Amino acid sequence: MTNPAPSNILPGLRLRQRFPLLALILERFVLSIILLFAVSILIFGGLEALPGDFATTYLGQSATPQAVANIRQDLGLDRPVTTRYVEWLGNAVQGDFGTSWASKNSVSEQIGKRLGNSLFLAGFAAVISVPLAVGLGMFSVHFRNRMPDKIINVISLAAISLPEFFIGYLLILFFAVKFGIATFPATVYDSMGFAERLKAIALPTATLVLVVLAHMMRMTRAAILSVMSSAYMETAELKGLSAFRAIVKHAAPNALAPIINVVALNLAYLVVGVVVVEVVFVYPGMGQYMVDAVTVRDMPVVQACGLIFAAVYIFLNMIADILAIIANPRLRHPR
């Protein structure tokens, strides 16, 4: 069987042959868009399938059927689901998430303020947790099976076992209530200075760092240990390279792909997982905004927050995939 002539090769196949890395990146991008589209259907369909609606919640149990029907008509809830989904998705793609049913404010404007707060909190937690986790992972490998390694493993296992709301309440109890050295609730506002903001978010940041640090540290340790069993690492040690320099110079760079994946997944968790932490610390971010909207069944807000959280999670996973492909020659040139 002969290979097809170059002119008969499909454009996609031709692109893959000439630019394999670009083809892989485009493939991940297209898959991410398809996944986000599927998630948008799940979000809209799932909220539609929930019993009850905003009109009933807003008017209370004593509302007459006619009053409920009037509000449903005003909100457009009497139109077919597919029509409303297409209209919602079309507007969302343009950055318009509609008007909040409860507050009558623009959802996009409110999300713009809240999303900045959530990203500030998650970003500050990432700045602390990522280098700390990678450093502790390398430190643990250097002292593997010795006392420092065992202590780090026990502490990380304990941190993984505790849910974030429990860690948050413990930090509030000790640092805000008993010792009075931290701020609670973690309220921030526009006129606040940078130092004041950092002080306000100290406890929620510490909670997020403790939640993701252990996972990232353990995965970093496992990835480096996997590389340490390679023949070239034994050669490096036989040449007289110290164990710590061998880890830093040879093992860590070759374990970069799995470390990037773990770090990216945990960064995605930092952004999406702030919901619980924001509620515990009464932090004015996206998570708190969504939970407030759920209590009054404010569907435009819940749909917008769900879609943005999904988009952030999918985007960071896509970035992790692309960086892993770039860092690993075997992924760049699959057989």
CSV table of N, CA and C in Angstrom, one decimal, residues 207-280:
chain,number,residue,atom,x,y,z
A,207,THR,N,-5.6,29.1,54.1
A,207,THR,CA,-6.5,27.9,53.9
A,207,THR,C,-6.2,27.3,52.5
A,208,LEU,N,-6.3,28.1,51.5
A,208,LEU,CA,-6.1,27.6,50.1
A,208,LEU,C,-4.7,27.0,50.0
A,209,VAL,N,-3.7,27.6,50.5
A,209,VAL,CA,-2.3,27.1,50.4
A,209,VAL,C,-2.2,25.7,51.1
A,210,LEU,N,-2.8,25.6,52.3
A,210,LEU,CA,-2.7,24.3,53.0
A,210,LEU,C,-3.4,23.2,52.2
A,211,VAL,N,-4.5,23.6,51.5
A,211,VAL,CA,-5.3,22.6,50.8
A,211,VAL,C,-4.6,22.1,49.6
A,212,VAL,N,-3.9,23.0,48.8
A,212,VAL,CA,-3.3,22.5,47.5
A,212,VAL,C,-1.8,22.2,47.7
A,213,LEU,N,-1.2,22.7,48.8
A,213,LEU,CA,0.3,22.5,49.0
A,213,LEU,C,0.6,21.0,49.1
A,214,ALA,N,-0.1,20.3,49.9
A,214,ALA,CA,0.2,18.9,50.1
A,214,ALA,C,0.1,18.0,48.9
A,215,HIS,N,-0.9,18.3,48.1
A,215,HIS,CA,-1.1,17.5,46.8
A,215,HIS,C,0.0,17.8,45.9
A,216,MET,N,0.3,19.1,45.7
A,216,MET,CA,1.4,19.4,44.7
A,216,MET,C,2.7,18.9,45.2
A,217,MET,N,3.0,19.0,46.5
A,217,MET,CA,4.3,18.5,47.0
A,217,MET,C,4.4,17.0,46.8
A,218,ARG,N,3.4,16.2,47.1
A,218,ARG,CA,3.5,14.8,47.0
A,218,ARG,C,3.6,14.4,45.6
A,219,MET,N,2.9,15.0,44.6
A,219,MET,CA,3.1,14.7,43.2
A,219,MET,C,4.5,15.1,42.7
A,220,THR,N,5.0,16.2,43.2
A,220,THR,CA,6.3,16.6,42.8
A,220,THR,C,7.4,15.6,43.3
A,221,ARG,N,7.2,15.1,44.5
A,221,ARG,CA,8.1,14.1,45.1
A,221,ARG,C,8.0,12.8,44.3
A,222,ALA,N,6.8,12.4,43.9
A,222,ALA,CA,6.6,11.1,43.2
A,222,ALA,C,7.3,11.3,41.8
A,223,ALA,N,7.1,12.4,41.1
A,223,ALA,CA,7.6,12.6,39.8
A,223,ALA,C,9.1,12.6,39.8
A,224,ILE,N,9.7,13.3,40.8
A,224,ILE,CA,11.2,13.3,40.8
A,224,ILE,C,11.8,11.9,41.2
A,225,LEU,N,11.1,11.2,42.1
A,225,LEU,CA,11.6,9.9,42.5
A,225,LEU,C,11.5,8.9,41.3
A,226,SER,N,10.5,9.1,40.4
A,226,SER,CA,10.4,8.3,39.2
A,226,SER,C,11.6,8.5,38.3
A,227,VAL,N,12.0,9.8,38.2
A,227,VAL,CA,13.2,10.1,37.4
A,227,VAL,C,14.5,9.6,38.0
A,228,MET,N,14.5,9.6,39.3
A,228,MET,CA,15.7,9.3,40.1
A,228,MET,C,16.1,7.8,39.8
A,229,SER,N,15.2,7.0,39.4
A,229,SER,CA,15.5,5.6,39.2
A,229,SER,C,16.1,5.3,37.8
A,230,SER,N,16.2,6.4,37.0
A,230,SER,CA,16.7,6.2,35.6
A,230,SER,C,18.2,6.0,35.7
A,231,ALA,N,18.7,5.4,34.6
A,231,ALA,CA,20.1,5.0,34.5
A,231,ALA,C,21.0,6.3,34.5
A,232,TYR,N,20.6,7.3,33.8
A,232,TYR,CA,21.4,8.5,33.7
A,232,TYR,C,21.6,9.2,35.0
A,233,MET,N,20.6,9.0,35.9
A,233,MET,CA,20.8,9.6,37.3
A,233,MET,C,21.9,8.8,38.1
A,234,GLU,N,21.9,7.5,37.9
A,234,GLU,CA,23.0,6.7,38.5
A,234,GLU,C,24.3,7.2,38.0
A,235,THR,N,24.4,7.4,36.7
A,235,THR,CA,25.6,7.8,36.0
A,235,THR,C,26.1,9.2,36.6
A,236,ALA,N,25.1,10.1,36.8
A,236,ALA,CA,25.4,11.4,37.3
A,236,ALA,C,26.0,11.3,38.7
A,237,GLU,N,25.4,10.4,39.5
A,237,GLU,CA,25.9,10.2,40.9
A,237,GLU,C,27.3,9.6,40.9
A,238,LEU,N,27.5,8.6,40.0
A,238,LEU,CA,28.8,7.9,39.9
A,238,LEU,C,29.9,8.9,39.5
A,239,LYS,N,29.5,9.9,38.7
A,239,LYS,CA,30.5,10.9,38.3
A,239,LYS,C,30.9,11.9,39.4
A,240,GLY,N,30.2,11.7,40.6
A,240,GLY,CA,30.6,12.5,41.7
A,240,GLY,C,29.7,13.7,42.0
A,241,LEU,N,28.6,13.8,41.2
A,241,LEU,CA,27.6,14.9,41.4
A,241,LEU,C,26.9,14.7,42.7
A,242,SER,N,26.8,15.7,43.6
A,242,SER,CA,26.1,15.5,44.8
A,242,SER,C,24.6,15.2,44.6
A,243,ALA,N,24.0,14.6,45.6
A,243,ALA,CA,22.6,14.2,45.4
A,243,ALA,C,21.7,15.4,45.2
A,244,PHE,N,21.9,16.5,45.9
A,244,PHE,CA,21.1,17.6,45.8
A,244,PHE,C,21.2,18.3,44.4
A,245,ARG,N,22.5,18.4,43.9
A,245,ARG,CA,22.7,18.9,42.6
A,245,ARG,C,22.1,18.0,41.5
A,246,ALA,N,22.2,16.7,41.7
A,246,ALA,CA,21.6,15.8,40.7
A,246,ALA,C,20.1,16.0,40.6
A,247,ILE,N,19.5,16.2,41.8
A,247,ILE,CA,18.0,16.4,41.8
A,247,ILE,C,17.7,17.7,41.1
A,248,VAL,N,18.4,18.8,41.4
A,248,VAL,CA,18.1,20.1,40.9
A,248,VAL,C,18.4,20.2,39.4
A,249,LYS,N,19.6,19.7,39.0
A,249,LYS,CA,20.1,19.8,37.7
A,249,LYS,C,19.6,18.8,36.7
A,250,HIS,N,19.3,17.6,37.1
A,250,HIS,CA,18.9,16.6,36.2
A,250,HIS,C,17.5,16.0,36.4
A,251,ALA,N,17.2,15.7,37.7
A,251,ALA,CA,15.9,15.0,37.9
A,251,ALA,C,14.7,16.0,37.8
A,252,ALA,N,14.8,17.2,38.4
A,252,ALA,CA,13.7,18.1,38.4
A,252,ALA,C,13.3,18.6,37.0
A,253,PRO,N,14.3,19.0,36.1
A,253,PRO,CA,13.9,19.3,34.7
A,253,PRO,C,13.2,18.2,34.0
A,254,ASN,N,13.7,17.0,34.2
A,254,ASN,CA,13.1,15.9,33.4
A,254,ASN,C,11.7,15.4,34.0
A,255,ALA,N,11.4,15.9,35.2
A,255,ALA,CA,10.1,15.6,35.8
A,255,ALA,C,9.1,16.7,35.6
A,256,LEU,N,9.5,17.7,34.7
A,256,LEU,CA,8.8,18.9,34.6
A,256,LEU,C,7.3,18.7,34.1
A,257,ALA,N,7.2,17.8,33.1
A,257,ALA,CA,5.8,17.6,32.5
A,257,ALA,C,4.8,17.2,33.5
A,258,PRO,N,5.0,16.1,34.3
A,258,PRO,CA,4.0,15.8,35.3
A,258,PRO,C,3.8,16.9,36.4
A,259,ILE,N,4.9,17.6,36.7
A,259,ILE,CA,4.8,18.6,37.7
A,259,ILE,C,3.9,19.8,37.2
A,260,ILE,N,4.1,20.1,35.9
A,260,ILE,CA,3.3,21.2,35.3
A,260,ILE,C,1.8,20.8,35.3
A,261,ASN,N,1.5,19.5,35.0
A,261,ASN,CA,0.2,19.0,35.0
A,261,ASN,C,-0.5,19.2,36.4
A,262,VAL,N,0.3,18.8,37.4
A,262,VAL,CA,-0.3,18.9,38.8
A,262,VAL,C,-0.4,20.3,39.2
A,263,VAL,N,0.6,21.1,38.9
A,263,VAL,CA,0.5,22.5,39.3
A,263,VAL,C,-0.7,23.2,38.6
A,264,ALA,N,-0.9,22.9,37.3
A,264,ALA,CA,-2.0,23.5,36.6
A,264,ALA,C,-3.4,23.1,37.1
A,265,LEU,N,-3.5,21.8,37.4
A,265,LEU,CA,-4.7,21.3,38.0
A,265,LEU,C,-5.0,21.9,39.3
A,266,ASN,N,-4.0,22.1,40.1
A,266,ASN,CA,-4.2,22.8,41.4
A,266,ASN,C,-4.5,24.2,41.3
A,267,LEU,N,-3.9,24.9,40.3
A,267,LEU,CA,-4.3,26.3,40.1
A,267,LEU,C,-5.7,26.4,39.6
A,268,ALA,N,-6.2,25.4,38.8
A,268,ALA,CA,-7.6,25.4,38.4
A,268,ALA,C,-8.5,25.2,39.7
A,269,TYR,N,-8.0,24.4,40.5
A,269,TYR,CA,-8.8,24.1,41.8
A,269,TYR,C,-8.8,25.4,42.6
A,270,LEU,N,-7.7,26.1,42.6
A,270,LEU,CA,-7.7,27.4,43.4
A,270,LEU,C,-8.7,28.4,43.0
A,271,VAL,N,-8.9,28.5,41.7
A,271,VAL,CA,-9.9,29.4,41.1
A,271,VAL,C,-11.3,28.9,41.4
A,272,VAL,N,-11.5,27.6,41.0
A,272,VAL,CA,-12.9,27.0,41.1
A,272,VAL,C,-13.2,26.7,42.6
A,273,GLY,N,-12.2,26.2,43.3
A,273,GLY,CA,-12.5,25.7,44.7
A,273,GLY,C,-12.6,26.8,45.7
A,274,VAL,N,-12.5,28.1,45.3
A,274,VAL,CA,-12.6,29.2,46.3
A,274,VAL,C,-14.0,29.4,46.8
A,275,VAL,N,-15.0,28.7,46.1
A,275,VAL,CA,-16.4,28.9,46.5
A,275,VAL,C,-16.5,28.6,48.0
A,276,VAL,N,-16.1,27.5,48.5
A,276,VAL,CA,-16.2,27.1,49.9
A,276,VAL,C,-15.5,28.1,50.8
A,277,VAL,N,-14.2,28.4,50.4
A,277,VAL,CA,-13.4,29.3,51.2
A,277,VAL,C,-14.0,30.7,51.3
A,278,GLU,N,-14.5,31.2,50.2
A,278,GLU,CA,-15.1,32.5,50.2
A,278,GLU,C,-16.4,32.6,51.1
A,279,VAL,N,-17.1,31.5,51.1
A,279,VAL,CA,-18.3,31.5,51.9
A,279,VAL,C,-17.9,31.4,53.4
A,280,VAL,N,-16.9,30.6,53.7
A,280,VAL,CA,-16.4,30.5,55.1
A,280,VAL,C,-15.9,31.9,55.6
